[in-house]
């Protein structure tokens, strides 16, 4: 990698405003006057944007720099855009823009920034990954140009002639509106090294409470307590697991967050007690704009304490949002964050209980009638930072304060769950993100995969897209396909717009209900694996959802694949994103890899690109040979109903008839795994016809009565004669088994092997 090889390193020299040019109220008037001459007086100290005037208190500020990536022609990262996984050449179009915006009905294949930004770019060539982290939270543009250059190889001996060959080169140019050049070059050499290096700078994924990996049911809006109860009961009536029901902005008293609409929610505490008995949770929305209303305590207090963002004249910045005239809390101020997090205390947030968790929306921040629907850049934050300097951090800080609030209300004991729409580098420490207002069309289902892969690549594993598509009404087939895709993505929530028709999973006929039920149940059964992956994300910065190239860094054919991905290192997922699909074309990286159908256990015959037949029921998911996946033997009504359900291991053999995998278990909700080391981290390995369970981390201990009940070994070559199981220093006992000649799957039943003890299964 070389820096400034195109000579594009630059920075504005800060200069005192010439006294005759100093921006004043008069000049401002003058500028809004169309007289060109007067406008030029202020030169670069102001800018007009539509009807908005941006006065630059510090004058012109901008910085930029270029990087050349030698040998690379695949670059990724810098979310969030509705774009392909592989970043495109920008030389004949728009640059990628990083500027958090609320764009309702955003278009597909657009380089304008939406909602969140992470200024991390990754570059990959065979077996080598590098990263560039441009730490700047002002509006940023990234230009990318990939080309082939001639490389001259001098002759090594008299007999050899000098050679010319074409090698790829990618130039990346970063430009930011303000701030300093603060850039980190992450040298890998592997993608996993880059993830670790980035995590050292920005933190790792917070370990989610287990319930939040279940299915979430959301809508704008669930109307009232009766509606909530009825939807909750609908899940039981249709035997569909779910963990969380959500309340959007209409649950509040006039969009005053932390309050309840007294007519629709007369007894929110009782409603939560009802959900608690069902072992389920509630998530409510809490937006950052605060209604201008002196009788609203939150507004009155924040006003009095000076906690709002100011306009350039030092008054509280006022914008229009859901509640009408609103002020915006200045989350960049640590004192404001502390105060805000105190608002989540049970005694302060009336009728909130410990099953209530939080959703932060509109935190780009969204300002109706603002320039590009956001806050003016010349608004002023804590310590006199202009909004232009910190824009992309606004949502990050709100989520930080919210997560701290939820931790603090539990006296530091419980893990928070906070979903945010806006994000920045490091948001992974505070919870989950989603991709905002997508549309109920096939193309949005398709683009959600590269969008989520990109977000995962920059540290934020816990992300998802609204299942079904937020805007509009999905045809039933699309809804079904979206559930099947979402079931194998990190954050799994169905959500729909106010104008959309109701969309609870049982409203589309018995057949579709059944298929959706099956997809959600597959998700619940898979949770031990998913939770283990989140533990790896939390402790080792490994993304949960991975583009193929991350797992197969030497295989060029995987570098631009964005219609399938790996969930951890063991599952290959290829969601169906075409209407009326009869087949999907799956790329199975090979040839040394072996792949098995995750549900039918049968080995995939050929490597490479294979046409797999599908029906509406199928989710094309494949297990990689050499891996062990822990599952539950069945699903329950919610994650909490499943605590005692036993485990099942899927042991998929590789070419050497070996495999290896892990299981992480803890109480699923507290910080005891951290402070009291109450967890289990187990390893399962299969070698020479022996499957053994051992401990990965001796420092952790956790008691569970759960057992491993069933083991399915995929790709077992022959019918065994005898199978025994033994605890490390205990008695051997014979195991009941069945062998399926057609699939070569060997099933061992009624094992009752402790999860928290060492044991061995020998097959002869
Ligand atoms: O502009 O709170 O993306 O999920 O339902 C609409 C109402 C405001 C936008 C969010 C969407 C949410 C909606 N919000």
XYZ file of C-alpha atoms and ligand atoms in Angstrom:
778
model
C 0.000 0.000 0.000
C 1.344 3.422 -0.736
C 0.124 6.756 0.459
C -0.175 9.985 -1.510
C 1.196 8.402 -4.644
C -1.236 10.489 -6.655
C -0.351 13.609 -4.686
C -3.864 14.092 -3.366
C -2.895 14.698 0.238
C -4.240 18.091 1.174
C -5.637 20.069 4.055
C -6.983 23.540 4.354
C -4.914 25.866 6.448
C -7.200 27.320 9.061
C -7.220 31.069 8.714
C -8.687 33.886 10.702
C -11.653 35.372 8.937
C -10.664 38.639 7.337
C -12.423 41.190 9.495
C -14.354 42.574 6.558
C -15.443 39.061 5.717
C -16.471 37.964 9.147
C -19.898 36.348 8.888
C -22.469 38.482 10.633
C -26.199 38.559 10.711
C -26.076 41.325 8.103
C -23.938 39.288 5.785
C -26.353 36.481 6.213
C -29.135 38.686 4.974
C -26.914 39.886 2.228
C -26.241 36.334 1.202
C -29.837 35.362 1.013
C -30.155 38.324 -1.312
C -29.341 36.931 -4.702
C -26.713 39.567 -5.457
C -23.741 37.554 -6.552
C -21.214 40.199 -5.674
C -22.244 40.324 -2.029
C -22.207 36.602 -1.800
C -18.673 36.420 -3.026
C -17.680 38.735 -0.184
C -18.057 35.857 2.192
C -16.289 33.548 -0.189
C -15.664 30.145 1.291
C -16.962 31.169 4.693
C -20.454 30.285 3.750
C -22.318 28.084 1.348
C -25.845 28.016 0.059
C -27.622 24.712 -0.202
C -31.075 25.113 -1.673
C -32.792 27.538 0.630
C -30.339 26.797 3.427
C -27.415 28.981 4.318
C -24.483 27.266 5.949
C -22.177 29.659 7.784
C -18.793 28.129 8.412
C -17.643 29.375 11.792
C -14.125 28.105 11.220
C -13.953 28.995 7.580
C -13.178 26.536 4.852
C -11.918 23.230 6.223
C -11.337 20.103 4.261
C -8.884 17.273 4.158
C -8.060 14.496 1.769
C -5.576 11.807 0.958
C -5.058 9.001 -1.513
C -3.933 5.429 -1.068
C -2.794 3.007 -3.719
C -3.426 -0.654 -3.161
C -0.985 -2.611 -5.276
C -2.148 -5.916 -6.635
C -5.700 -5.377 -5.393
C -8.803 -5.103 -7.515
C -11.403 -6.087 -4.924
C -12.444 -3.530 -2.344
C -15.312 -3.664 0.154
C -16.787 -1.878 3.138
C -17.683 1.795 3.801
C -21.388 1.221 4.517
C -24.137 2.208 4.272
C -25.211 2.196 0.637
C -27.831 0.184 -1.239
C -25.019 -1.168 -3.337
C -23.181 -4.283 -4.405
C -20.762 -6.037 -2.089
C -17.825 -5.214 -4.296
C -17.218 -1.478 -4.366
C -17.477 -0.028 -7.834
C -15.192 2.195 -9.779
C -16.397 5.745 -9.254
C -14.420 7.391 -12.024
C -17.459 7.936 -14.203
C -20.092 8.456 -11.571
C -20.745 9.542 -8.025
C -18.269 8.976 -5.243
C -19.396 6.838 -2.311
C -20.769 9.253 0.203
C -20.648 8.775 3.969
C -23.256 11.090 5.407
C -25.973 9.703 7.643
C -29.359 10.532 6.143
C -32.970 9.471 6.504
C -33.978 8.781 2.922
C -37.504 7.401 2.809
C -37.974 4.977 -0.060
C -34.267 5.034 -0.883
C -33.323 3.693 -4.309
C -31.244 0.646 -5.027
C -27.741 1.017 -6.452
C -27.062 4.437 -5.129
C -23.871 5.796 -3.615
C -25.573 8.416 -1.510
C -25.179 7.580 2.153
C -28.128 6.326 4.187
C -28.613 6.175 7.979
C -25.162 4.994 9.097
C -21.483 5.173 8.153
C -18.376 3.225 8.965
C -15.300 4.705 7.257
C -13.498 1.383 6.970
C -12.507 0.035 3.568
C -11.159 -3.470 3.067
C -9.057 -4.602 0.138
C -8.508 -8.209 -0.738
C -6.331 -10.169 -3.122
C -5.583 -13.887 -2.955
C -4.609 -14.687 0.632
C -4.009 -11.088 1.630
C -6.367 -8.534 3.167
C -5.693 -4.924 4.181
C -7.838 -2.170 5.596
C -7.967 1.602 5.668
C -9.803 3.186 8.579
C -10.351 6.883 7.978
C -11.474 8.129 11.372
C -13.576 11.142 10.525
C -17.219 11.835 11.319
C -17.868 14.732 8.938
C -19.346 14.333 5.469
C -16.896 12.126 3.582
C -16.535 11.083 -0.026
C -14.614 8.065 -1.230
C -13.446 7.761 -4.804
C -12.321 4.406 -6.088
C -10.480 3.638 -9.255
C -9.309 0.197 -10.190
C -7.094 -0.381 -13.163
C -4.456 -2.676 -14.540
C -0.915 -1.354 -14.634
C 2.101 -2.771 -16.330
C 4.649 -4.201 -13.960
C 8.168 -4.589 -15.118
C 10.027 -7.688 -13.932
C 13.737 -7.240 -14.626
C 15.628 -10.230 -15.997
C 17.352 -12.265 -13.331
C 20.002 -13.691 -15.605
C 21.535 -12.991 -18.951
C 19.504 -15.730 -20.604
C 16.174 -14.473 -19.216
C 14.431 -11.532 -20.796
C 12.770 -8.796 -18.811
C 8.993 -9.233 -18.600
C 6.003 -6.940 -18.582
C 2.777 -8.085 -17.034
C -0.451 -6.388 -16.133
C -1.229 -6.223 -12.417
C -4.275 -4.669 -10.784
C -4.054 -1.464 -8.794
C -6.774 0.263 -6.820
C -6.577 3.920 -5.921
C -8.744 5.054 -3.056
C -9.192 8.700 -2.349
C -10.812 9.941 0.859
C -12.125 13.480 1.257
C -13.755 14.875 4.376
C -15.350 18.212 4.970
C -13.679 18.943 8.296
C -11.514 17.522 11.029
C -8.008 16.152 10.887
C -6.340 13.377 8.996
C -6.447 10.459 11.399
C -6.037 7.297 9.430
C -5.182 3.730 10.398
C -3.707 1.268 7.958
C -4.690 -2.248 8.967
C -2.115 -4.611 7.592
C -3.823 -7.959 8.060
C -2.402 -10.157 6.561
C -5.661 -12.145 6.787
C -9.195 -10.780 6.873
C -9.538 -12.088 10.432
C -6.402 -10.164 11.382
C -7.921 -6.990 9.923
C -11.115 -7.594 11.942
C -9.047 -7.948 15.115
C -7.006 -4.849 14.328
C -10.178 -2.850 13.738
C -11.653 -4.199 16.972
C -8.604 -3.029 18.885
C -9.486 0.468 17.727
C -13.280 0.408 17.936
C -14.324 -2.514 20.140
C -16.073 -5.795 19.480
C -19.712 -6.765 19.138
C -21.570 -6.615 22.462
C -22.800 -10.085 23.431
C -26.550 -9.877 22.805
C -29.023 -11.215 25.341
C -30.193 -14.540 23.937
C -33.816 -13.430 23.505
C -32.713 -10.792 21.004
C -31.469 -13.511 18.651
C -35.006 -14.886 18.517
C -37.691 -13.582 16.191
C -39.033 -10.025 16.661
C -42.513 -8.945 15.619
C -42.820 -5.248 14.827
C -45.236 -2.938 13.064
C -45.921 0.748 12.850
C -47.984 0.390 14.982
C -49.401 -2.221 17.281
C -52.322 -0.083 18.268
C -53.113 -0.755 21.868
C -52.927 -3.279 24.691
C -55.620 -5.461 23.134
C -53.754 -5.525 19.849
C -50.517 -6.519 21.570
C -52.282 -9.298 23.462
C -54.018 -10.560 20.337
C -50.839 -10.651 18.257
C -49.015 -12.377 21.087
C -51.787 -14.944 21.353
C -51.749 -15.394 17.567
C -48.189 -16.711 17.729
C -49.226 -19.354 20.253
C -52.383 -20.228 18.373
C -50.335 -20.825 15.252
C -47.485 -22.471 17.069
C -44.896 -19.976 15.873
C -42.037 -19.080 18.215
C -41.264 -15.425 18.848
C -39.493 -13.467 21.570
C -40.295 -9.782 21.268
C -43.213 -7.585 20.308
C -42.454 -3.967 19.405
C -44.200 -0.635 19.888
C -43.566 2.169 17.433
C -44.054 5.935 17.966
C -47.857 5.768 18.301
C -47.593 4.195 21.751
C -46.469 7.510 23.246
C -48.432 10.471 24.495
C -48.096 12.790 21.499
C -44.608 11.536 20.483
C -43.222 12.404 23.889
C -40.800 9.530 24.352
C -40.703 7.793 27.740
C -44.485 8.292 28.029
C -47.550 6.212 27.115
C -50.704 7.117 25.244
C -53.106 6.805 28.158
C -56.098 5.778 26.071
C -54.418 3.013 24.109
C -52.096 1.857 26.858
C -54.010 2.206 30.075
C -51.964 -0.288 31.999
C -48.638 -0.843 30.282
C -47.216 -2.505 33.359
C -49.936 -5.122 33.343
C -49.346 -5.654 29.631
C -45.666 -6.301 30.347
C -46.544 -8.677 33.172
C -48.669 -10.570 30.688
C -45.753 -10.786 28.262
C -43.393 -11.755 31.042
C -45.597 -14.716 31.926
C -45.372 -15.745 28.301
C -41.553 -15.448 28.659
C -41.438 -12.690 26.100
C -40.175 -9.106 25.893
C -41.287 -5.693 24.756
C -39.268 -3.171 22.754
C -40.401 0.455 22.602
C -39.158 3.251 20.395
C -37.267 6.197 21.896
C -36.243 8.835 19.355
C -33.715 11.624 19.933
C -35.943 14.601 19.100
C -37.781 16.110 22.053
C -41.125 17.853 21.678
C -40.984 21.546 22.461
C -43.462 21.580 25.314
C -42.640 23.239 28.630
C -45.041 20.880 30.413
C -43.116 17.820 29.172
C -40.601 17.220 31.971
C -37.947 15.830 29.653
C -38.076 18.968 27.520
C -38.251 21.330 30.477
C -35.263 19.750 32.216
C -33.108 19.506 29.122
C -33.950 23.099 28.207
C -33.064 24.349 31.645
C -29.804 22.438 31.763
C -28.829 23.531 28.263
C -28.723 19.963 26.941
C -29.933 20.663 23.403
C -27.842 21.207 20.304
C -27.622 24.955 19.592
C -28.043 26.834 16.364
C -25.249 29.078 15.130
C -26.640 31.987 17.137
C -26.511 30.098 20.396
C -30.253 29.407 20.652
C -31.571 25.857 21.027
C -31.753 24.393 17.539
C -35.387 23.769 16.635
C -36.526 21.488 13.868
C -39.711 19.746 12.897
C -40.123 16.053 13.563
C -42.912 13.674 14.591
C -44.047 15.702 17.606
C -43.974 18.978 15.637
C -41.471 21.564 16.823
C -38.612 19.665 18.446
C -35.202 20.161 20.012
C -32.378 17.653 19.745
C -30.446 16.327 22.702
C -26.717 16.808 22.384
C -25.533 13.250 22.929
C -21.933 14.236 22.229
C -21.898 15.775 25.698
C -21.025 13.140 28.351
C -23.169 14.943 30.912
C -26.175 14.749 28.592
C -25.542 11.060 28.032
C -25.393 10.458 31.772
C -28.661 12.368 32.277
C -30.284 10.568 29.359
C -29.281 7.155 30.601
C -30.833 8.033 33.960
C -34.175 8.486 32.182
C -34.317 4.713 31.764
C -34.306 4.107 35.515
C -37.430 2.124 36.437
C -38.697 4.807 38.755
C -38.155 7.589 36.230
C -39.492 5.852 33.126
C -43.039 5.274 34.309
C -44.463 1.804 33.804
C -41.251 0.440 32.372
C -40.143 -2.981 33.581
C -37.079 -5.114 33.062
C -38.606 -6.834 30.029
C -38.725 -3.501 28.201
C -35.891 -2.774 25.784
C -35.258 0.067 23.371
C -35.255 1.085 19.718
C -33.500 4.319 18.685
C -34.825 5.639 15.371
C -34.491 8.966 13.492
C -31.005 9.509 14.904
C -29.099 10.598 11.776
C -30.603 12.926 13.084
C -33.743 13.186 10.987
C -35.044 16.762 10.828
C -38.096 17.290 8.621
C -37.639 20.345 6.444
C -33.933 20.397 7.314
C -31.260 20.423 4.617
C -31.410 16.876 3.202
C -33.767 16.098 6.061
C -31.053 16.453 8.659
C -29.556 19.031 10.998
C -27.807 22.066 9.632
C -24.069 21.732 9.590
C -23.546 25.016 11.406
C -25.507 23.884 14.476
C -23.278 23.796 17.537
C -22.524 20.938 19.926
C -20.761 20.533 23.240
C -17.300 22.120 23.357
C -18.171 24.228 20.321
C -17.927 21.472 17.784
C -19.991 22.265 14.751
C -22.555 19.705 13.688
C -20.565 19.275 10.465
C -17.688 17.829 12.511
C -19.697 15.231 14.400
C -22.673 14.558 12.143
C -22.000 10.873 11.543
C -21.568 10.271 15.287
C -24.942 11.555 16.454
C -26.753 8.208 16.405
C -23.716 6.386 17.773
C -23.818 8.524 20.907
C -27.559 8.143 21.382
C -27.284 4.359 21.268
C -24.320 4.515 23.662
C -26.362 6.519 26.186
C -29.388 4.251 25.773
C -27.378 1.063 26.262
C -25.729 2.560 29.346
C -29.160 3.503 30.648
C -30.411 -0.061 30.346
C -27.303 -1.408 32.051
C -27.545 1.121 34.815
C -31.244 0.480 35.531
C -30.242 -3.103 36.358
C -27.355 -1.942 38.592
C -24.896 -3.220 36.034
C -26.255 -6.747 36.033
C -28.189 -7.184 32.807
C -27.152 -6.971 29.182
C -28.989 -4.271 27.229
C -30.697 -4.574 23.890
C -30.807 -1.414 21.784
C -31.544 -1.271 18.077
C -30.325 1.829 16.266
C -30.902 3.098 12.743
C -27.901 5.410 12.591
C -24.443 4.081 13.355
C -20.706 4.722 13.125
C -17.493 2.773 13.642
C -17.840 1.186 17.066
C -21.640 0.969 17.236
C -21.205 -2.775 17.663
C -20.409 -2.128 21.333
C -23.953 -0.945 22.003
C -26.256 -3.347 20.248
C -27.885 -3.952 16.895
C -28.533 -1.982 13.715
C -31.014 -2.435 10.904
C -31.000 -1.182 7.350
C -33.997 1.176 7.674
C -36.904 1.722 5.358
C -36.545 -0.881 2.628
C -39.353 -1.661 0.198
C -41.440 -4.827 -0.178
C -39.918 -5.772 -3.535
C -37.716 -8.674 -4.624
C -34.838 -6.367 -5.484
C -34.700 -5.121 -1.866
C -34.610 -8.657 -0.550
C -31.730 -9.336 -2.904
C -29.721 -6.210 -2.015
C -30.188 -6.834 1.724
C -27.593 -9.620 1.517
C -24.619 -7.507 0.328
C -25.762 -4.679 2.608
C -25.681 -6.931 5.671
C -22.408 -8.547 4.600
C -20.826 -5.113 4.329
C -22.049 -4.067 7.768
C -20.733 -7.324 9.237
C -17.353 -6.744 7.621
C -16.904 -3.435 9.421
C -17.446 -4.860 12.887
C -21.221 -4.738 13.326
C -22.333 -8.364 13.381
C -25.736 -7.760 14.897
C -27.684 -6.402 11.935
C -30.722 -7.185 9.862
C -33.173 -5.855 7.304
C -36.930 -5.492 7.855
C -38.392 -8.858 6.941
C -41.095 -8.424 4.309
C -39.854 -4.964 3.369
C -41.043 -1.907 5.312
C -42.756 0.089 2.570
C -45.655 -1.431 0.638
C -47.214 -4.875 0.724
C -45.215 -7.963 -0.195
C -46.912 -10.664 -2.190
C -47.096 -13.806 -0.020
C -44.290 -15.547 -1.907
C -41.935 -12.625 -1.264
C -42.879 -12.556 2.406
C -42.189 -16.285 2.714
C -38.821 -15.951 0.978
C -37.928 -13.007 3.201
C -38.676 -15.004 6.354
C -36.503 -17.818 5.058
C -33.648 -15.384 4.402
C -34.081 -13.534 7.709
C -34.048 -16.774 9.689
C -30.387 -17.144 8.701
C -29.357 -13.526 9.312
C -28.144 -12.050 12.587
C -31.048 -9.727 13.523
C -34.447 -11.175 12.597
C -37.420 -8.814 12.730
C -40.600 -8.522 10.705
C -41.655 -4.896 10.363
C -44.086 -2.868 8.276
C -45.127 0.684 7.611
C -48.248 2.403 8.860
C -49.839 2.297 5.396
C -48.958 -1.360 4.834
C -51.577 -4.032 5.377
C -51.284 -6.187 8.478
C -48.647 -8.813 8.064
C -48.630 -11.221 10.985
C -47.256 -14.525 9.673
C -50.599 -16.350 9.776
C -52.486 -13.953 7.506
C -51.483 -15.522 4.194
C -53.198 -18.873 4.166
C -52.420 -22.184 5.819
C -49.653 -23.222 3.453
C -47.688 -19.996 3.805
C -48.212 -19.976 7.564
C -46.766 -23.442 7.710
C -43.694 -22.511 5.675
C -43.047 -19.375 7.723
C -43.517 -21.387 10.916
C -40.940 -23.846 9.702
C -38.431 -21.099 8.854
C -38.799 -19.453 12.262
C -38.488 -22.815 13.991
C -35.318 -23.556 12.069
C -33.970 -20.292 13.431
C -34.795 -21.250 17.010
C -33.306 -24.699 16.679
C -30.114 -23.131 15.331
C -29.719 -20.650 18.205
C -26.946 -22.542 20.075
C -24.772 -22.182 16.981
C -25.738 -18.565 16.400
C -25.150 -17.635 20.030
C -21.744 -19.317 19.884
C -20.936 -17.261 16.781
C -21.874 -14.104 18.665
C -19.545 -15.137 21.454
C -16.770 -15.402 18.855
C -17.729 -11.979 17.497
C -17.673 -10.611 21.039
C -14.363 -12.136 22.085
C -12.441 -12.500 18.824
C -14.027 -9.967 16.447
C -15.096 -12.636 13.965
C -18.090 -11.509 11.918
C -21.177 -13.691 12.282
C -22.270 -13.329 8.658
C -19.349 -13.587 6.237
C -18.864 -13.057 2.556
C -17.481 -16.181 0.956
C -14.066 -14.652 0.302
C -13.483 -14.236 4.022
C -13.702 -18.011 4.474
C -12.054 -18.830 1.141
C -9.437 -16.085 0.804
C -7.508 -17.868 -1.920
C -10.450 -18.616 -4.207
C -10.861 -15.788 -6.681
C -14.244 -17.056 -7.843
C -15.693 -16.197 -4.428
C -14.484 -12.579 -4.332
C -17.581 -10.996 -5.840
C -20.225 -13.424 -4.620
C -23.077 -11.589 -2.918
C -26.089 -13.838 -3.342
C -24.830 -16.384 -0.820
C -22.722 -16.210 2.320
C -21.319 -18.118 5.252
C -22.943 -18.014 8.668
C -19.872 -18.612 10.787
C -17.432 -20.991 9.178
C -19.849 -23.902 8.941
C -23.014 -22.905 7.089
C -23.347 -21.812 3.494
C -26.636 -19.960 2.961
C -28.084 -19.085 -0.423
C -31.457 -17.395 0.126
C -33.955 -17.605 -2.706
C -34.473 -14.063 -3.948
C -36.177 -14.729 -7.295
C -39.901 -14.933 -7.805
C -41.137 -18.416 -8.709
C -37.661 -19.855 -8.536
C -37.408 -23.513 -9.474
C -33.640 -23.704 -8.942
C -30.863 -21.668 -7.402
C -27.345 -21.658 -8.699
C -25.065 -22.211 -5.742
C -21.322 -21.805 -5.799
C -19.740 -24.474 -3.609
C -16.142 -23.514 -2.995
C -13.936 -26.518 -3.625
C -12.575 -28.837 -4.731
C -11.101 -29.956 -1.432
C -14.258 -28.959 0.467
C -17.198 -31.291 1.071
C -20.710 -29.866 1.419
C -23.845 -31.454 2.868
C -27.481 -30.449 2.577
C -28.200 -29.027 6.048
C -31.673 -30.601 6.286
C -31.456 -33.731 4.167
C -27.867 -34.597 5.220
C -26.973 -35.742 1.779
C -23.587 -34.836 0.411
C -23.582 -32.395 -2.518
C -22.187 -34.443 -5.373
C -20.106 -31.937 -7.272
C -18.136 -28.897 -6.213
C -18.203 -25.654 -8.170
C -21.385 -24.082 -9.482
C -24.363 -26.353 -9.005
C -28.035 -25.911 -9.864
C -30.062 -26.889 -6.832
C -33.785 -27.505 -7.312
C -36.016 -25.594 -4.865
C -39.666 -25.503 -3.908
C -41.298 -22.766 -1.842
C -40.497 -24.834 1.270
C -36.744 -24.944 0.701
C -34.090 -22.746 2.232
C -30.847 -23.674 0.493
C -28.449 -24.141 3.419
C -25.404 -26.391 3.409
C -22.994 -27.563 6.067
C -19.307 -27.551 5.348
C -17.421 -30.781 5.903
C -15.036 -30.497 8.834
C -17.473 -28.647 11.103
C -19.688 -29.508 14.068
C -22.862 -27.472 14.569
C -24.694 -27.471 17.904
C -28.498 -27.219 17.716
C -31.478 -27.731 19.988
C -33.551 -30.846 19.361
C -36.736 -28.786 19.038
C -38.060 -25.216 19.140
C -40.181 -23.700 21.928
C -42.546 -20.761 22.261
C -39.605 -18.408 22.879
C -35.926 -18.693 23.814
C -36.781 -18.745 27.502
C -39.060 -21.736 26.992
C -36.127 -23.580 25.436
C -33.584 -23.438 28.258
C -33.992 -27.102 29.166
C -34.379 -28.478 25.676
C -31.515 -30.816 24.916
C -28.867 -30.466 22.243
C -28.155 -32.157 18.977
C -24.809 -32.099 17.177
C -24.404 -32.197 13.422
C -20.954 -33.548 12.750
C -20.065 -33.102 9.084
C -16.960 -34.988 8.052
C -14.310 -33.585 5.762
C -12.131 -35.493 3.299
C -10.011 -36.833 6.189
C -13.165 -37.917 8.085
C -12.519 -35.255 10.724
C -14.476 -32.319 12.052
C -14.421 -29.744 14.795
C -16.841 -27.252 16.341
C -17.755 -25.324 19.472
C -20.595 -24.526 21.813
C -20.852 -21.514 24.092
C -23.480 -21.462 26.854
C -24.274 -19.023 29.627
C -27.386 -17.687 31.376
C -28.244 -15.699 28.246
C -28.999 -12.380 29.894
C -26.579 -11.195 32.589
C -22.940 -10.084 32.791
C -22.045 -13.044 34.997
C -20.250 -14.623 32.057
C -17.864 -11.688 32.305
C -17.622 -10.826 35.986
C -18.147 -14.271 37.490
C -16.922 -16.406 34.619
C -20.225 -18.263 34.553
C -20.115 -19.819 31.136
C -19.260 -22.978 29.306
C -17.104 -23.001 26.236
C -16.925 -26.505 24.838
C -15.217 -28.076 21.916
C -16.376 -31.103 19.921
C -13.988 -32.904 17.687
C -14.267 -35.963 15.563
C -11.127 -37.835 14.674
C -10.364 -41.506 13.984
C -14.015 -42.434 14.590
C -14.055 -40.862 18.036
C -16.207 -37.866 18.852
C -14.984 -36.132 21.977
C -16.232 -33.252 24.047
C -13.670 -31.135 25.858
C -13.338 -27.746 27.472
C -12.004 -24.762 25.511
C -11.757 -22.300 28.368
C -11.109 -23.770 31.818
C -11.713 -20.423 33.484
C -15.440 -20.636 32.762
C -17.977 -22.679 34.700
C -21.690 -22.908 34.296
C -24.083 -25.511 35.537
C -26.717 -26.836 33.202
C -28.780 -29.984 33.315
C -29.091 -29.873 29.543
C -27.707 -32.882 27.743
C -26.558 -33.754 24.286
C -29.293 -36.130 23.248
C -28.590 -36.810 19.614
C -25.582 -36.771 17.297
C -25.837 -36.970 13.546
C -22.643 -37.740 11.688
C -22.749 -36.715 8.033
C -20.634 -38.477 5.457
C -19.918 -41.538 7.589
C -18.500 -44.074 5.150
C -19.916 -47.377 6.345
C -22.442 -49.054 8.569
C -20.845 -49.311 12.042
C -21.032 -52.455 14.109
C -20.792 -51.055 17.611
C -21.017 -47.599 19.207
C -20.153 -46.764 22.806
C -20.236 -43.588 24.831
C -18.203 -42.938 27.944
C -17.612 -40.120 30.351
C -13.859 -39.501 30.622
C -13.401 -41.656 33.709
C -16.738 -43.407 33.807
C -18.386 -46.492 32.468
C -18.901 -47.270 28.837
C -22.419 -47.680 27.610
C -23.775 -48.890 24.367
C -25.400 -46.413 22.030
C -28.462 -46.927 19.849
C -27.751 -45.934 16.274
C -29.274 -45.919 12.826
C -27.351 -45.665 9.617
C -28.914 -44.348 6.443
C -27.173 -45.868 3.432
C -28.702 -43.360 1.057
C -27.334 -40.277 2.775
C -24.427 -41.835 4.721
C -25.792 -40.157 7.848
C -25.234 -41.971 11.115
C -27.688 -40.999 13.860
C -26.916 -41.699 17.513
C -29.910 -41.401 19.834
C -30.788 -41.178 23.544
C -27.284 -40.159 24.476
C -27.917 -38.097 27.623
C -24.333 -36.827 27.673
C -23.717 -33.831 29.916
C -22.938 -30.604 28.141
C -20.633 -29.486 30.921
C -18.512 -32.660 31.125
C -15.905 -34.360 28.996
C -16.988 -37.513 27.162
C -16.201 -39.653 24.180
C -18.200 -41.575 21.638
C -16.329 -44.401 19.903
C -17.602 -45.917 16.698
C -16.381 -49.238 15.446
O -40.158 8.072 9.001
O -41.308 5.353 13.740
O -37.222 3.445 9.851
O -38.840 1.587 11.093
O -41.460 2.368 11.804
C -40.779 7.047 9.682
C -41.913 5.153 12.499
C -40.196 6.934 11.078
C -38.759 5.177 10.426
C -38.221 3.828 10.762
C -39.348 2.852 10.785
C -40.376 3.274 11.801
C -40.893 4.669 11.469
N -39.776 5.607 11.383
